[in-house]
Amino acid sequence: MDVLSAIKKRSSCRDFKRTQIKNEDLDSLVNATLASPTAINLQDLKINVIQDINLIHDISQECFRLMDAKAKKRMQERNADNIFYNAPTIFVLSSPKTIYSDLNAGIVAQSLCLASESLGLASCIIGMAAPAFAENNPNNLKNRLDMEEDERFCIAIAIGYANSKKLPHELNRNQIREFY
Ligand SMILES: Cc1cc2nc3c(=O)[nH]c(=O)nc-3n(C[C@H](O)[C@H](O)[C@H](O)COP(=O)(O)O)c2cc1C
């Protein structure tokens, strides 16, 4: 699949099959993360690849424990009792906090989503995982990912086979300012 088709076809999946992805696909995804650029080529992102269902469950549960009523309601409406929508493979991106760390992670996140699309896999970027790794959460799970003291959660990405998928979002031309 060419890149433009993958960009066009990608949409967030919130209903994954529990079937694990193939090892060769996981290798391709890991390579896609490592091929992504980082500012000044520091390569200071940590790419935590998680297929341990107990660890995925514990991260999700910690987020549900701290979730406000509005977010809980949204999850109920999505019929979701897991913040990763039962995806079998999760990438958690973390980094020492720098002015570029979130941007670096955002680039890797989109690389993962597009690489997934091209492999016939579905993905969803999961910002909601943040409370499970927050500094001000005394029960945070940083140690479960061997995260260093100065390492901060940036973003998570859930990947697997889609049970069902929504359509890509509508494009909004109002976002564009043109100067020709
Ligand atoms: C930074 C970021 C964080 C997100 N966090 C979540 C999340 O925690 N849970 C979720 O279901 N979707 C999350 N999403 C997915 C967005 O809701 C989704 O991209 C948006 O609704 C547009 O839909 P589309 O991805 O299908 O085009 C996140 C997306 C981004 C870019």
Coordinates of C-alpha atoms and ligand atoms in Angstrom, one line a residue:
M1 CA 0.0 0.0 0.0
D2 CA 1.4 3.4 -0.9
V3 CA 1.7 6.1 1.8
L4 CA -1.1 8.3 0.6
S5 CA -3.6 5.5 0.5
A6 CA -2.6 4.5 4.0
I7 CA -3.1 8.1 5.2
K8 CA -6.5 8.2 3.5
K9 CA -7.7 4.8 4.8
R10 CA -6.4 5.0 8.4
S11 CA -9.0 5.6 11.1
S12 CA -9.0 4.9 14.8
C13 CA -10.1 1.4 15.7
R14 CA -12.0 1.0 19.0
D15 CA -12.9 -2.7 18.6
F16 CA -10.0 -5.1 18.3
K17 CA -9.9 -8.9 17.9
R18 CA -7.9 -10.5 20.6
T19 CA -5.8 -12.4 18.0
Q20 CA -2.1 -11.5 18.4
I21 CA -0.4 -9.9 15.4
K22 CA 2.3 -11.9 13.5
N23 CA 5.9 -11.7 14.7
E24 CA 7.1 -10.5 11.2
D25 CA 4.5 -7.7 11.4
L26 CA 5.7 -6.8 14.9
D27 CA 9.3 -6.6 13.5
S28 CA 8.1 -4.3 10.7
L29 CA 6.4 -2.0 13.3
V30 CA 9.4 -1.9 15.5
N31 CA 11.6 -1.0 12.5
A32 CA 9.1 1.8 11.6
T33 CA 9.4 3.3 15.0
L34 CA 13.2 3.2 14.8
A35 CA 13.2 4.7 11.3
S36 CA 11.2 7.7 12.6
P37 CA 13.2 10.9 13.0
T38 CA 14.0 12.5 16.3
A39 CA 15.2 16.1 16.9
I40 CA 19.0 16.4 16.5
N41 CA 18.9 12.6 15.8
L42 CA 19.1 12.1 19.6
Q43 CA 17.0 8.9 19.4
D44 CA 16.1 9.5 23.1
L45 CA 12.6 8.0 22.9
K46 CA 12.0 4.7 24.6
I47 CA 9.7 2.4 22.7
N48 CA 8.0 0.0 25.1
V49 CA 6.4 -2.9 23.2
I50 CA 3.8 -4.7 25.3
Q51 CA 2.1 -8.0 24.5
D52 CA 1.8 -9.1 28.2
I53 CA -2.0 -9.2 28.7
N54 CA -1.6 -8.8 32.4
L55 CA 0.4 -5.7 32.0
I56 CA -2.0 -4.2 29.4
H57 CA -4.9 -5.0 31.8
D58 CA -3.1 -3.4 34.8
I59 CA -2.4 -0.2 32.8
S60 CA -6.0 0.0 31.7
Q61 CA -7.4 -0.7 35.2
E62 CA -5.2 2.1 36.7
C63 CA -6.6 4.5 34.1
F64 CA -10.2 3.4 34.8
R65 CA -9.6 3.9 38.5
L66 CA -8.6 7.5 38.0
M67 CA -11.0 8.3 35.2
D68 CA -13.6 11.1 35.7
A69 CA -17.3 10.5 35.2
K70 CA -17.4 12.1 31.7
A71 CA -14.6 9.9 30.4
K72 CA -16.2 6.8 32.0
K73 CA -19.5 7.6 30.3
R74 CA -17.7 8.0 26.9
M75 CA -16.1 4.6 27.4
Q76 CA -19.5 3.1 28.3
E77 CA -21.0 4.6 25.1
R78 CA -18.1 2.9 23.2
N79 CA -18.9 -0.4 25.0
A80 CA -15.3 -0.4 26.1
D81 CA -14.1 -1.8 29.5
N82 CA -10.4 -1.5 28.4
I83 CA -8.8 1.7 27.4
F84 CA -6.9 -0.2 24.6
Y85 CA -10.1 -1.7 23.3
N86 CA -8.7 -5.2 23.8
A87 CA -5.8 -4.7 21.3
P88 CA -3.2 -7.4 21.8
T89 CA -0.2 -5.2 21.1
I90 CA 0.5 -1.8 22.8
F91 CA 3.4 0.6 22.2
V92 CA 4.0 3.0 25.0
L93 CA 6.4 5.9 24.0
S94 CA 8.3 7.5 26.8
S95 CA 11.2 10.0 27.0
P96 CA 13.1 12.4 29.2
K97 CA 11.0 15.6 29.0
T98 CA 12.5 18.0 26.4
I99 CA 10.9 20.6 24.2
Y100 CA 10.8 18.0 21.4
S101 CA 9.9 14.8 23.3
D102 CA 6.1 14.9 22.6
L103 CA 6.7 15.9 18.9
N104 CA 9.2 13.0 18.5
A105 CA 6.6 10.7 20.0
G106 CA 3.8 12.1 17.8
I107 CA 5.9 11.3 14.7
V108 CA 6.5 7.7 15.8
A109 CA 2.8 7.4 16.6
Q110 CA 1.8 8.3 13.1
S111 CA 4.5 6.1 11.7
L112 CA 3.0 3.2 13.6
C113 CA -0.5 3.9 12.5
L114 CA 0.4 4.1 8.9
A115 CA 2.7 1.1 9.0
S116 CA -0.2 -0.8 10.7
E117 CA -2.6 0.2 8.0
S118 CA -0.2 -0.9 5.3
L119 CA 0.1 -4.3 7.0
G120 CA -3.7 -4.8 7.2
L121 CA -3.7 -4.0 10.9
A122 CA -5.8 -1.4 12.8
S123 CA -4.6 1.1 15.3
C124 CA -5.7 3.7 17.8
I125 CA -3.6 6.4 19.5
I126 CA -4.3 6.3 23.2
G127 CA -3.6 9.5 25.2
M128 CA -5.9 8.2 28.0
A129 CA -3.1 5.9 29.2
A130 CA -1.2 8.9 30.7
P131 CA -2.6 8.7 34.3
A132 CA -1.1 5.2 34.7
F133 CA 2.4 6.8 34.4
A134 CA 1.8 10.2 35.9
E135 CA 4.4 11.6 38.3
N136 CA 1.6 12.7 40.7
N137 CA 0.1 9.2 40.8
P138 CA 1.7 7.4 43.8
N139 CA 0.4 4.1 42.2
N140 CA 1.9 4.8 38.8
L141 CA 3.3 1.9 36.8
K142 CA 6.5 3.4 35.7
N143 CA 8.5 0.7 37.3
R144 CA 6.6 -2.0 35.4
L145 CA 8.2 -0.6 32.2
D146 CA 11.6 -0.1 33.8
M147 CA 11.2 3.7 33.3
E148 CA 14.0 5.9 34.5
E149 CA 13.3 8.6 37.1
D150 CA 13.4 11.4 34.5
E151 CA 11.4 9.4 31.9
R152 CA 7.8 10.7 31.1
F153 CA 4.9 9.0 29.3
C154 CA 4.3 10.6 25.9
I155 CA 1.7 8.6 24.1
A156 CA 0.5 5.0 23.6
I157 CA -0.7 3.2 20.5
A158 CA -2.9 0.2 20.4
I159 CA -2.5 -2.2 17.4
G160 CA -4.2 -5.4 16.3
Y161 CA -6.8 -6.8 13.9
A162 CA -10.1 -4.8 13.7
N163 CA -13.3 -6.4 14.7
S164 CA -15.1 -3.4 13.4
K165 CA -13.8 0.0 12.3
K166 CA -15.4 3.5 11.9
L167 CA -15.0 5.6 8.8
P168 CA -12.1 8.0 8.6
H169 CA -13.0 11.5 10.0
E170 CA -14.4 14.2 7.7
L171 CA -11.7 16.5 6.3
N172 CA -12.2 20.1 7.4
R173 CA -10.9 22.6 4.9
N174 CA -11.3 25.4 7.5
Q175 CA -8.1 24.2 9.0
I176 CA -6.2 25.4 6.0
R177 CA -4.9 29.0 5.6
E178 CA -3.6 29.6 2.1
F179 CA -1.0 32.2 1.1
Y180 CA -0.4 32.0 -2.7
Ligands
LIG1 C1 -2.8 12.6 20.7 C2 -4.1 11.8 20.5 C3 -4.6 11.1 21.6 C4 -5.7 10.3 21.4 N1 -6.2 9.6 22.5 C5 -7.2 8.7 22.4 C6 -7.7 7.9 23.5 O1 -7.2 8.0 24.6 N2 -8.7 7.1 23.2 C7 -9.3 7.0 22.0 O2 -10.3 6.2 21.9 N3 -8.9 7.7 21.0 C8 -7.9 8.6 21.1 N4 -7.4 9.3 20.0 C9 -8.0 9.1 18.7 C10 -8.8 10.3 18.3 O3 -10.0 10.4 19.0 C11 -9.1 10.2 16.8 O4 -7.9 10.2 16.1 C12 -10.1 11.3 16.2 O5 -11.3 11.1 16.8 C13 -10.2 11.2 14.7 O6 -10.6 10.0 14.3 P1 -9.8 9.1 13.3 O7 -8.5 8.7 14.0 O8 -10.6 7.8 13.1 O9 -9.5 9.8 12.0 C14 -6.3 10.1 20.2 C15 -5.7 10.7 19.1 C16 -4.6 11.6 19.2 C17 -4.0 12.2 18.0

